[in-house]
Coordinates of C-alpha atoms (C1' of nucleotides) in Angstrom, one line a residue:
Chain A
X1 CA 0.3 -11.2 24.1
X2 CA 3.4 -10.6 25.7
X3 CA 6.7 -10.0 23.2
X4 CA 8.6 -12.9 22.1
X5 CA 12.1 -12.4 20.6
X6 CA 12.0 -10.3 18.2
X7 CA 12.9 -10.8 14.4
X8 CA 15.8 -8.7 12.7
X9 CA 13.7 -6.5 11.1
X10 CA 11.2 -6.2 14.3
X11 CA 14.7 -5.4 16.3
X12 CA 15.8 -2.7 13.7
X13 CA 12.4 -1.1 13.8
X14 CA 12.2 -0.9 17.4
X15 CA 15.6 0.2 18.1
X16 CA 14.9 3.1 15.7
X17 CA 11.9 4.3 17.6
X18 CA 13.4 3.6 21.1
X19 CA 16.4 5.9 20.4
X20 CA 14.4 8.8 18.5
X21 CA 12.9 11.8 21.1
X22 CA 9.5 11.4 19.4
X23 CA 7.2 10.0 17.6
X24 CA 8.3 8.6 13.6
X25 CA 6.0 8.1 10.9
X26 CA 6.8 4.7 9.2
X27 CA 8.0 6.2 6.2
X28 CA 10.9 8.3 8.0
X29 CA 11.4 4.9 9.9
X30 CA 12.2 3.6 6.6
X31 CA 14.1 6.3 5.8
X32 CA 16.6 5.7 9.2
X33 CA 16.7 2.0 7.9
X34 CA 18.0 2.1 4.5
X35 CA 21.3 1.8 5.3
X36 CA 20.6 -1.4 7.1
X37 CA 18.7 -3.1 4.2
X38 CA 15.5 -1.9 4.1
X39 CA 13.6 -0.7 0.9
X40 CA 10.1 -0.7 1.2
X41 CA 7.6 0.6 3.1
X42 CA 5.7 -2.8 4.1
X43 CA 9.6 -3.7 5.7
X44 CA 8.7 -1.2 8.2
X45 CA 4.5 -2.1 8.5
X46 CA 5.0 -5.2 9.2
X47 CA 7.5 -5.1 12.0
X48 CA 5.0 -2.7 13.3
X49 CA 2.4 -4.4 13.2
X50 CA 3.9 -7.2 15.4
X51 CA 5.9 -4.6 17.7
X52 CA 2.3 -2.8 18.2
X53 CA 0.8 -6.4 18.7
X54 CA 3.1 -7.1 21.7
X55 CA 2.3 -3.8 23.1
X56 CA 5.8 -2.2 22.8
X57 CA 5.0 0.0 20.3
X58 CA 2.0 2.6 20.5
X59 CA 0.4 4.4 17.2
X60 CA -0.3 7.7 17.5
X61 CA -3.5 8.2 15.2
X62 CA -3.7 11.7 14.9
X63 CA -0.2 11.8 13.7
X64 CA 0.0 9.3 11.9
X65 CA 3.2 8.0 13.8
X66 CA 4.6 5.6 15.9
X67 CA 6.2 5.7 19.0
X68 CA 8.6 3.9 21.6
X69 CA 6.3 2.6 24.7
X70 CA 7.3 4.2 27.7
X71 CA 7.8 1.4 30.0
X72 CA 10.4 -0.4 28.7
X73 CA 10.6 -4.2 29.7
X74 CA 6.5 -4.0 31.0
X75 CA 3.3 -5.1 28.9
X76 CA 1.7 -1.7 28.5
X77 CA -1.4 -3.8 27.4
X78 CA -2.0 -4.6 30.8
X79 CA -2.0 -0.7 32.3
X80 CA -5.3 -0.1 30.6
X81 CA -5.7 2.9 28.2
X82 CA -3.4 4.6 26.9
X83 CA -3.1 8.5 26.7
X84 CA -0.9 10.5 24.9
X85 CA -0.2 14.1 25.2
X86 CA 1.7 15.4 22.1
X87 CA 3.2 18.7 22.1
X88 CA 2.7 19.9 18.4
X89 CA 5.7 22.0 19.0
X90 CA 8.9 20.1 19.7
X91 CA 6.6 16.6 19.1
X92 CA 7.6 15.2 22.4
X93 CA 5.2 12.4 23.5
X94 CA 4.7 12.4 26.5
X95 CA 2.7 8.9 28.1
X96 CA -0.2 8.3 31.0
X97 CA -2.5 6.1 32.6
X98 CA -5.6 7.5 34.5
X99 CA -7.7 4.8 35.8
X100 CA -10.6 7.4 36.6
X101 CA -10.7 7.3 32.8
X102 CA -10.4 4.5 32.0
X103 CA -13.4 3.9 34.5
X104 CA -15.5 6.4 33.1
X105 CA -15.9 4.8 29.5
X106 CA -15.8 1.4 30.7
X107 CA -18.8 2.9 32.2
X108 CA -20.1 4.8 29.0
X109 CA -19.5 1.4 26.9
X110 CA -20.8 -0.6 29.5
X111 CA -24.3 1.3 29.6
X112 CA -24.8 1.1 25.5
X113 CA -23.8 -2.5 25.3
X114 CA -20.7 -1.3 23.5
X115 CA -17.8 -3.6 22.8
X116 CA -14.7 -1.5 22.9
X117 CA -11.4 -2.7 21.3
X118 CA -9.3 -0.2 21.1
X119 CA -9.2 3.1 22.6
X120 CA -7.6 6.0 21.7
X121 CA -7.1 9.2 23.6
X122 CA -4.8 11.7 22.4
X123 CA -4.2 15.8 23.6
X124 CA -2.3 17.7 21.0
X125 CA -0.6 20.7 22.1
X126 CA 1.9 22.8 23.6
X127 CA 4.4 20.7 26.2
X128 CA 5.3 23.4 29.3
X129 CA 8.9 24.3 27.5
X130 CA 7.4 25.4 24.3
X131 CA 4.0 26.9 25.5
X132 CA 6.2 29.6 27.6
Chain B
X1 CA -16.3 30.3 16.6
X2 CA -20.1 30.0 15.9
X3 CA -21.2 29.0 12.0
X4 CA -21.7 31.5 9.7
X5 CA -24.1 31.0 6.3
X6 CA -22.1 28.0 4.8
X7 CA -21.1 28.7 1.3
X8 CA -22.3 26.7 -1.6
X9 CA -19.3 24.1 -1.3
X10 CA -19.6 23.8 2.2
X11 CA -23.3 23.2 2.3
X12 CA -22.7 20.8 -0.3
X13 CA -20.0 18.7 1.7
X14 CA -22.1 19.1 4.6
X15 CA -25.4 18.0 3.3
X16 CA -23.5 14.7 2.2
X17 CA -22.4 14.1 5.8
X18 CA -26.0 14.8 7.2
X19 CA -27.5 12.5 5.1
X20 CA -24.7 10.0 5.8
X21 CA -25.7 7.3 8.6
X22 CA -22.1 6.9 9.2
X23 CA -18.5 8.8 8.6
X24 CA -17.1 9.0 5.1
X25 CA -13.7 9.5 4.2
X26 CA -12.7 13.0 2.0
X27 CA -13.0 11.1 -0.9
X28 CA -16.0 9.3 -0.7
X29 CA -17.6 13.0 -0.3
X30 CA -15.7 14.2 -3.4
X31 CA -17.0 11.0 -5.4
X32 CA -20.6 11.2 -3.9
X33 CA -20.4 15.5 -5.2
X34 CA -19.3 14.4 -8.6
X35 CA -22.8 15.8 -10.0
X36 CA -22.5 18.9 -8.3
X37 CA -19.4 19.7 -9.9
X38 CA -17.1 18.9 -7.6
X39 CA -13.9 17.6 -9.6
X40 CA -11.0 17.9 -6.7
X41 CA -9.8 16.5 -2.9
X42 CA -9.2 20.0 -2.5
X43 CA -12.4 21.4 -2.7
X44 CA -13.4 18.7 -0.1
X45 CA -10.4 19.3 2.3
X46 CA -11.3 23.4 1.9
X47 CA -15.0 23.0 2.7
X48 CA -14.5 20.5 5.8
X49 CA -11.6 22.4 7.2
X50 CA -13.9 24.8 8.0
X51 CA -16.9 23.3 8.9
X52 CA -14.4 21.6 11.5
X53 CA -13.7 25.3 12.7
X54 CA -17.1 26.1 12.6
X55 CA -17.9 23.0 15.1
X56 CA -20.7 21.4 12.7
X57 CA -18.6 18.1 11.5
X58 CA -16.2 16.2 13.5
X59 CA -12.9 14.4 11.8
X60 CA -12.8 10.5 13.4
X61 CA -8.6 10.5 13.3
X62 CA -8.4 6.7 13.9
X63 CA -10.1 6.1 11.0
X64 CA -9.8 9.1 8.0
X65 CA -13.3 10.1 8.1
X66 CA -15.7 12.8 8.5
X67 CA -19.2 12.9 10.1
X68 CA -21.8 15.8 11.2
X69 CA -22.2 16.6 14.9
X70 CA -25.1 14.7 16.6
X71 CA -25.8 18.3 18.0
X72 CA -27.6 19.9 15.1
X73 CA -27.8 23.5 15.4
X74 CA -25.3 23.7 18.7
X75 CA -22.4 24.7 18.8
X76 CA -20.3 21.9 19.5
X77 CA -17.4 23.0 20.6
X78 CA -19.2 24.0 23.5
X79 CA -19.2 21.0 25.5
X80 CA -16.1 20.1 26.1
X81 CA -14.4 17.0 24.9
X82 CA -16.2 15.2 22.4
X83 CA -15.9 11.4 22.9
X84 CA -16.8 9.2 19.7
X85 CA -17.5 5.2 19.5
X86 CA -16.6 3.6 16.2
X87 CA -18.4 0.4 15.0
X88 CA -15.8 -1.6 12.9
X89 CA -18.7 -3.7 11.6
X90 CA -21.4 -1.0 10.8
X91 CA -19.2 1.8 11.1
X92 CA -22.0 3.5 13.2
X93 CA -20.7 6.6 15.2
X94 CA -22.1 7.3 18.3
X95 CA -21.1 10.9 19.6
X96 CA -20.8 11.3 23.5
X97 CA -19.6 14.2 26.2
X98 CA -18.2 13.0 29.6
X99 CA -17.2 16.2 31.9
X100 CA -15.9 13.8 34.2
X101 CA -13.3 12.5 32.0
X102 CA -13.0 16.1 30.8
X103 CA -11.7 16.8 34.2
X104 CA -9.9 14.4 34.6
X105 CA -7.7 14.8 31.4
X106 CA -7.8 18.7 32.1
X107 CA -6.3 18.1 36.0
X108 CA -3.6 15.9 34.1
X109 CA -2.8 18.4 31.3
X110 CA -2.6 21.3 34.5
X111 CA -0.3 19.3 36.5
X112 CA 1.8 19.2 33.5
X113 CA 1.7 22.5 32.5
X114 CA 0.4 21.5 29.1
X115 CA -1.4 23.2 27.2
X116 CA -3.9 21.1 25.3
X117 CA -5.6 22.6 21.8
X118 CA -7.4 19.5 20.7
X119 CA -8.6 16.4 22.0
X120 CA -9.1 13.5 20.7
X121 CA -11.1 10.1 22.1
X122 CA -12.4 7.7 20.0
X123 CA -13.5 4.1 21.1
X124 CA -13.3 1.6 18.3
X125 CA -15.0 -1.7 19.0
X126 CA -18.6 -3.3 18.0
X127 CA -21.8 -2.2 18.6
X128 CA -24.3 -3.7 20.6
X129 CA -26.1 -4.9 17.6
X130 CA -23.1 -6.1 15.4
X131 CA -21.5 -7.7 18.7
X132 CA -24.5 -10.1 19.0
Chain C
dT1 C1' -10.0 53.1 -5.8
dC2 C1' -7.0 50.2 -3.8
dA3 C1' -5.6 46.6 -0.7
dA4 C1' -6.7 42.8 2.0
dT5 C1' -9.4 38.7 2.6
dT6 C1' -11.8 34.8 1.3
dG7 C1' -13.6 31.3 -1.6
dC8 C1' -12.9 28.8 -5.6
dG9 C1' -10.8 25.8 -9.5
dT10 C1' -6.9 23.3 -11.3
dT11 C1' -2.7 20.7 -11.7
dA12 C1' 0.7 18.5 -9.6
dT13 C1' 2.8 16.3 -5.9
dG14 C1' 3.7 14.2 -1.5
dC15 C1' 2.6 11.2 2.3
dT16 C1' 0.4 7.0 4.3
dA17 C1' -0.9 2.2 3.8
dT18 C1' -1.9 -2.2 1.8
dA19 C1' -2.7 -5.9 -2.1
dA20 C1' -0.7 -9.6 -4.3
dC21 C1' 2.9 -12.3 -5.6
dG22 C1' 6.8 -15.3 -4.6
dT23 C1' 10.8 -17.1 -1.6
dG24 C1' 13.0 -19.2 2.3
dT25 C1' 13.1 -21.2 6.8
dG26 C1' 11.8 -23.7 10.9
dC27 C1' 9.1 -27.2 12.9
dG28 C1' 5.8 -30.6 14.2
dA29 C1' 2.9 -34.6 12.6
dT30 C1' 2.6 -38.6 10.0
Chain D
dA1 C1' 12.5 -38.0 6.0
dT2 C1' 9.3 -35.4 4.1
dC3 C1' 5.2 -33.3 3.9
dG4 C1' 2.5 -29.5 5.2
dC5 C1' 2.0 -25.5 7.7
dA6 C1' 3.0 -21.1 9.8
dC7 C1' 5.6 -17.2 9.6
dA8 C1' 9.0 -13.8 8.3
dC9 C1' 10.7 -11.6 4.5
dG10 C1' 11.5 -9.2 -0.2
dT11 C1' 9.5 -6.8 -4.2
dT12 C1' 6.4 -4.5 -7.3
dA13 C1' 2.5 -2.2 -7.8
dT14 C1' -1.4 0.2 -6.4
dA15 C1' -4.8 2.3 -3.4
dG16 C1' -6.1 5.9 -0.2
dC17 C1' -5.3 10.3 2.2
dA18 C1' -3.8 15.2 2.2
dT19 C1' -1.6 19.5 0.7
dA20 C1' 1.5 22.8 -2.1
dA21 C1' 1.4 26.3 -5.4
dC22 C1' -0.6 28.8 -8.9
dG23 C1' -4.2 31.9 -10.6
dC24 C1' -8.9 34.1 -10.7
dA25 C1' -13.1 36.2 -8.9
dA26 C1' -16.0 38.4 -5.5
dT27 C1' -16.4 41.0 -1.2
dT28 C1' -15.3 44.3 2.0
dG29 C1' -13.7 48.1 4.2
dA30 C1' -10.1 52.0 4.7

DNA sequence: TCAATTGCGTTATGCTATAACGTGTGCGAT
DNA sequence: ATCGCACACGTTATAGCATAACGCAATTGA
């Protein structure tokens, strides 16, 4: 599942979400794309859908938005789960991996026979700069 | 934070998630209340924001959806993070608390001097009977 | 009694996501 | 070569999720 070369529109998308300093709901990826051709929403879903595919994209459930992967040029697929800590403040993202974790429900599924998929943890709330 | 008497429109929305053997969305509540005169999202939306607050229904982000705490009677927000498991196929929840992974989120979020409000961790996968 | 709070009802609106249709392009198999 | 297939793309329409803003009624406590 690694990323092949991405389409126009895939490339436009991305580029949008690489440059923002957070996360960006699909519609206000739209928005930042209009001037490049786009019109409709489904423009925007279905580049993420491929972009989240090859793992160089994440979606933030809880917001409802989409954001950059953090490890540029790397498979994030492959770093196990993903957690996100978003600061509901100034809606920086901020990216980890903790193996201990990820362990820990392996173990949980594991035990009830449970076929995980896709995991989502995400911490909402104030970053260190706008807690203070 | 503990549950005060629920008032008629929350006991209402809440009765329609006990009975539920799985999460339903805002609107499936407002259709299935229909006969009890319920006629708006809102009056949904009002009664499970705070039945959220009150720790007696959980909101499943990944998916939209509401469901009653496996905890009848406890307060939920008492034990830490809760961790959920979404069948795709039955859309059975199963509810779970893990301190360790508690910890280990909590010794993450101190090291960054982030200050976490709400957790989220939902597992989406099959269950052991639909994965057969 | 007055003000503040809380719940409720209604209408309208906004945000998020996908269905369904059709077009064009590249590419391998026959 | 051309047929068939897969895939990206564009467009319109619609479905699904959530809240804003208004007003009213009941409760409570200073």
């Amino acid at each position: 599942m690694s990323a092949p070369a991405l389409t126009k529109n895939q490339a436009l998308v991305f580029d949008v979400l690489e440059k923002a300093d957070g996360p960006l709901s699909a519609y206000t990826i739209l928005d930042k794309l209009r001037d490049h051709g786009f019109r409709a929403p489904l423009q925007v879903y279905r580049a993420l859908e491929k972009l989240l595919e090859y793992g160089v994209v994440h979606r933030l459930e809880s917001i409802n938005s989409f954001v950059a992967c953090a490890h540029p040029g790397e498979n994030c697929h492959s770093h196990g789960i993903v957690a996100f800590a978003i600061c509901e403040s100034c809606s920086q993202v901020m990216e980890f991996h903790d193996h201990e974790v990820d362990q820990r429900l392996m173990d949980w599924t594991r035990s009830k026979k449970f076929k995980a998929e896709k995991t989502t943890i995400e911490i909402r709330g104030l970053c260190e700069a706008c807690a203070a």
